[in-house]
């Protein structure tokens, strides 16, 4: 499989993940991770409706840019996405293979994501290919030999990971 075929596949996978996150964001329960302000509109210049201490439970309503519209008790307003974390309960992993939970979504551990915040459904729907950006990224690609040399210089060792078996139980 060529590098371009693999990278094209990863781009589609990332796009699908972003789209799925955008569709599900409104249905999730959140909590304030960093004390923040509930604002009337998604703007730092907006009227502050109330202070929200860390740990305050929130119900997500919608996203817009880097903001999440929430229901906080009886009041609705906007908080910065970087100040909340998702608390939607997940079922424990059904397999002893920790890699399986990446594909099944079953986990009782916190999940970290990057690159998904700040995009609206409209922005995802109107996304266009950016071949010039892909070319810029490809300038940073390294060969397998270069990657192995880098790993050796950092005293990293290879670890074998079993192939994903479909989450057999």
mmCIF file of C-alpha atoms in Angstrom:
data_model
loop_
_atom_site.group_PDB
_atom_site.id
_atom_site.type_symbol
_atom_site.label_atom_id
_atom_site.label_comp_id
_atom_site.label_asym_id
_atom_site.label_seq_id
_atom_site.Cartn_x
_atom_site.Cartn_y
_atom_site.Cartn_z
ATOM 1 C CA UNK A 1 0.000 0.000 0.000
ATOM 2 C CA UNK A 2 1.483 3.367 -0.956
ATOM 3 C CA UNK A 3 1.980 6.261 1.424
ATOM 4 C CA UNK A 4 -0.642 8.316 -0.459
ATOM 5 C CA UNK A 5 -3.265 5.564 -0.222
ATOM 6 C CA UNK A 6 -2.672 5.195 3.534
ATOM 7 C CA UNK A 7 -2.748 8.948 4.145
ATOM 8 C CA UNK A 8 -5.961 9.312 2.127
ATOM 9 C CA UNK A 9 -7.556 6.569 4.249
ATOM 10 C CA UNK A 10 -6.510 8.266 7.490
ATOM 11 C CA UNK A 11 -7.906 11.591 6.301
ATOM 12 C CA UNK A 12 -11.299 9.992 5.652
ATOM 13 C CA UNK A 13 -11.203 8.291 9.044
ATOM 14 C CA UNK A 14 -10.447 11.601 10.783
ATOM 15 C CA UNK A 15 -13.187 13.344 8.785
ATOM 16 C CA UNK A 16 -15.726 10.652 9.750
ATOM 17 C CA UNK A 17 -14.710 10.931 13.417
ATOM 18 C CA UNK A 18 -15.105 14.714 13.328
ATOM 19 C CA UNK A 19 -18.501 14.414 11.696
ATOM 20 C CA UNK A 20 -19.685 11.836 14.242
ATOM 21 C CA UNK A 21 -18.461 13.965 17.141
ATOM 22 C CA UNK A 22 -20.290 17.001 15.792
ATOM 23 C CA UNK A 23 -23.529 15.055 15.489
ATOM 24 C CA UNK A 24 -23.271 13.599 18.997
ATOM 25 C CA UNK A 25 -21.969 16.662 20.864
ATOM 26 C CA UNK A 26 -25.436 17.991 21.609
ATOM 27 C CA UNK A 27 -26.535 14.714 23.215
ATOM 28 C CA UNK A 28 -23.738 14.490 25.735
ATOM 29 C CA UNK A 29 -23.501 15.308 29.393
ATOM 30 C CA UNK A 30 -20.529 17.449 30.383
ATOM 31 C CA UNK A 31 -18.991 18.960 33.465
ATOM 32 C CA UNK A 32 -16.876 22.039 33.982
ATOM 33 C CA UNK A 33 -13.208 21.008 34.113
ATOM 34 C CA UNK A 34 -11.828 24.505 34.741
ATOM 35 C CA UNK A 35 -13.833 27.168 36.570
ATOM 36 C CA UNK A 36 -15.407 29.288 33.864
ATOM 37 C CA UNK A 37 -18.150 31.733 33.030
ATOM 38 C CA UNK A 38 -21.534 30.963 31.503
ATOM 39 C CA UNK A 39 -22.046 33.604 28.823
ATOM 40 C CA UNK A 40 -25.107 34.864 26.964
ATOM 41 C CA UNK A 41 -23.525 34.390 23.522
ATOM 42 C CA UNK A 42 -20.452 32.511 22.222
ATOM 43 C CA UNK A 43 -18.046 35.408 22.683
ATOM 44 C CA UNK A 44 -15.508 36.512 25.294
ATOM 45 C CA UNK A 45 -17.123 39.966 25.140
ATOM 46 C CA UNK A 46 -20.567 38.557 25.936
ATOM 47 C CA UNK A 47 -22.552 39.189 29.115
ATOM 48 C CA UNK A 48 -21.538 36.828 31.947
ATOM 49 C CA UNK A 49 -24.673 35.064 33.216
ATOM 50 C CA UNK A 50 -23.002 33.228 36.106
ATOM 51 C CA UNK A 51 -19.719 31.766 37.352
ATOM 52 C CA UNK A 52 -19.431 27.990 37.015
ATOM 53 C CA UNK A 53 -17.053 26.237 39.421
ATOM 54 C CA UNK A 54 -15.143 23.111 38.353
ATOM 55 C CA UNK A 55 -17.336 20.030 38.594
ATOM 56 C CA UNK A 56 -20.590 21.795 37.645
ATOM 57 C CA UNK A 57 -22.747 19.359 35.595
ATOM 58 C CA UNK A 58 -23.880 20.608 32.174
ATOM 59 C CA UNK A 59 -26.071 19.295 29.378
ATOM 60 C CA UNK A 60 -24.682 20.062 25.903
ATOM 61 C CA UNK A 61 -27.151 21.642 23.482
ATOM 62 C CA UNK A 62 -25.050 22.626 20.459
ATOM 63 C CA UNK A 63 -21.577 23.734 19.412
ATOM 64 C CA UNK A 64 -20.461 26.815 17.566
ATOM 65 C CA UNK A 65 -16.806 27.350 16.855
ATOM 66 C CA UNK A 66 -14.902 26.817 20.107
ATOM 67 C CA UNK A 67 -18.043 27.195 22.215
ATOM 68 C CA UNK A 68 -20.622 24.818 23.648
ATOM 69 C CA UNK A 69 -24.185 25.918 24.355
ATOM 70 C CA UNK A 70 -25.235 24.271 27.617
ATOM 71 C CA UNK A 71 -28.039 23.938 30.082
ATOM 72 C CA UNK A 72 -26.598 24.646 33.534
ATOM 73 C CA UNK A 73 -29.394 24.041 36.018
ATOM 74 C CA UNK A 74 -32.225 26.373 35.012
ATOM 75 C CA UNK A 75 -30.021 28.631 32.914
ATOM 76 C CA UNK A 76 -28.856 28.216 29.336
ATOM 77 C CA UNK A 77 -25.731 29.850 27.956
ATOM 78 C CA UNK A 78 -22.347 29.341 26.333
ATOM 79 C CA UNK A 79 -19.053 28.030 27.726
ATOM 80 C CA UNK A 80 -15.686 27.564 26.085
ATOM 81 C CA UNK A 81 -15.178 23.986 24.890
ATOM 82 C CA UNK A 82 -11.733 23.897 26.457
ATOM 83 C CA UNK A 83 -13.297 24.384 29.897
ATOM 84 C CA UNK A 84 -15.539 21.302 29.851
ATOM 85 C CA UNK A 85 -15.145 17.542 29.654
ATOM 86 C CA UNK A 86 -17.600 14.902 28.531
ATOM 87 C CA UNK A 87 -19.012 12.757 31.328
ATOM 88 C CA UNK A 88 -21.319 10.485 29.322
ATOM 89 C CA UNK A 89 -21.010 7.060 30.951
ATOM 90 C CA UNK A 90 -19.442 4.272 28.947
ATOM 91 C CA UNK A 91 -19.766 0.544 29.459
ATOM 92 C CA UNK A 92 -16.691 -1.354 30.691
ATOM 93 C CA UNK A 93 -14.610 -2.924 27.950
ATOM 94 C CA UNK A 94 -15.956 -6.310 26.907
ATOM 95 C CA UNK A 95 -12.551 -7.644 25.968
ATOM 96 C CA UNK A 96 -9.271 -8.130 27.756
ATOM 97 C CA UNK A 97 -7.608 -6.570 24.723
ATOM 98 C CA UNK A 98 -7.248 -2.823 25.504
ATOM 99 C CA UNK A 99 -6.794 -2.104 21.804
ATOM 100 C CA UNK A 100 -10.298 -3.460 21.163
ATOM 101 C CA UNK A 101 -11.840 -0.595 23.150
ATOM 102 C CA UNK A 102 -10.495 1.837 20.555
ATOM 103 C CA UNK A 103 -12.758 0.238 17.955
ATOM 104 C CA UNK A 104 -15.771 -0.750 20.037
ATOM 105 C CA UNK A 105 -16.015 2.493 22.012
ATOM 106 C CA UNK A 106 -16.295 0.476 25.210
ATOM 107 C CA UNK A 107 -14.073 1.887 27.909
ATOM 108 C CA UNK A 108 -14.229 2.852 31.537
ATOM 109 C CA UNK A 109 -11.176 5.092 31.182
ATOM 110 C CA UNK A 110 -11.091 8.795 30.265
ATOM 111 C CA UNK A 111 -10.774 9.416 26.543
ATOM 112 C CA UNK A 112 -8.612 12.188 25.148
ATOM 113 C CA UNK A 113 -9.357 13.721 21.777
ATOM 114 C CA UNK A 114 -7.619 16.325 19.727
ATOM 115 C CA UNK A 115 -8.590 18.326 16.711
ATOM 116 C CA UNK A 116 -12.344 17.913 17.127
ATOM 117 C CA UNK A 117 -13.298 20.998 19.067
ATOM 118 C CA UNK A 118 -14.274 24.185 17.386
ATOM 119 C CA UNK A 119 -15.904 22.790 14.232
ATOM 120 C CA UNK A 120 -19.610 23.208 13.592
ATOM 121 C CA UNK A 121 -21.766 20.800 11.602
ATOM 122 C CA UNK A 122 -22.025 23.426 8.879
ATOM 123 C CA UNK A 123 -18.223 23.760 8.695
ATOM 124 C CA UNK A 124 -17.863 19.986 8.466
ATOM 125 C CA UNK A 125 -20.570 19.748 5.811
ATOM 126 C CA UNK A 126 -18.912 22.418 3.662
ATOM 127 C CA UNK A 127 -15.344 21.115 4.166
ATOM 128 C CA UNK A 128 -13.294 21.046 0.985
ATOM 129 C CA UNK A 129 -10.111 19.142 0.159
ATOM 130 C CA UNK A 130 -6.913 21.103 0.733
ATOM 131 C CA UNK A 131 -4.227 19.384 -1.386
ATOM 132 C CA UNK A 132 -1.765 22.216 -0.768
ATOM 133 C CA UNK A 133 -1.971 21.562 2.992
ATOM 134 C CA UNK A 134 -1.430 17.840 2.439
ATOM 135 C CA UNK A 135 1.683 18.661 0.392
ATOM 136 C CA UNK A 136 2.937 20.843 3.254
ATOM 137 C CA UNK A 137 2.439 17.961 5.698
ATOM 138 C CA UNK A 138 4.140 15.504 3.355
ATOM 139 C CA UNK A 139 7.301 17.647 3.550
ATOM 140 C CA UNK A 140 7.633 16.403 7.145
ATOM 141 C CA UNK A 141 7.357 12.701 6.236
ATOM 142 C CA UNK A 142 10.336 10.501 7.087
ATOM 143 C CA UNK A 143 11.446 7.111 5.850
ATOM 144 C CA UNK A 144 11.207 3.962 7.968
ATOM 145 C CA UNK A 145 15.002 4.049 8.365
ATOM 146 C CA UNK A 146 14.921 7.653 9.637
ATOM 147 C CA UNK A 147 12.130 6.804 12.076
ATOM 148 C CA UNK A 148 14.078 3.807 13.394
ATOM 149 C CA UNK A 149 17.198 5.950 13.866
ATOM 150 C CA UNK A 150 15.161 8.523 15.755
ATOM 151 C CA UNK A 151 13.672 5.806 17.996
ATOM 152 C CA UNK A 152 17.108 4.351 18.744
ATOM 153 C CA UNK A 153 18.476 7.799 19.612
ATOM 154 C CA UNK A 154 15.660 8.180 22.156
ATOM 155 C CA UNK A 155 16.267 4.683 23.529
ATOM 156 C CA UNK A 156 12.781 3.566 22.445
ATOM 157 C CA UNK A 157 12.019 -0.121 22.003
ATOM 158 C CA UNK A 158 9.464 -1.783 19.736
ATOM 159 C CA UNK A 159 6.457 -3.404 21.391
ATOM 160 C CA UNK A 160 4.417 -6.035 19.587
ATOM 161 C CA UNK A 161 0.666 -5.478 19.674
ATOM 162 C CA UNK A 162 -1.652 -8.313 18.663
ATOM 163 C CA UNK A 163 -3.809 -7.742 15.610
ATOM 164 C CA UNK A 164 -7.318 -6.545 16.372
ATOM 165 C CA UNK A 165 -9.586 -9.595 16.390
ATOM 166 C CA UNK A 166 -12.922 -7.797 16.177
ATOM 167 C CA UNK A 167 -13.419 -7.680 19.937
ATOM 168 C CA UNK A 168 -14.040 -11.429 20.320
ATOM 169 C CA UNK A 169 -15.440 -12.165 23.746
#
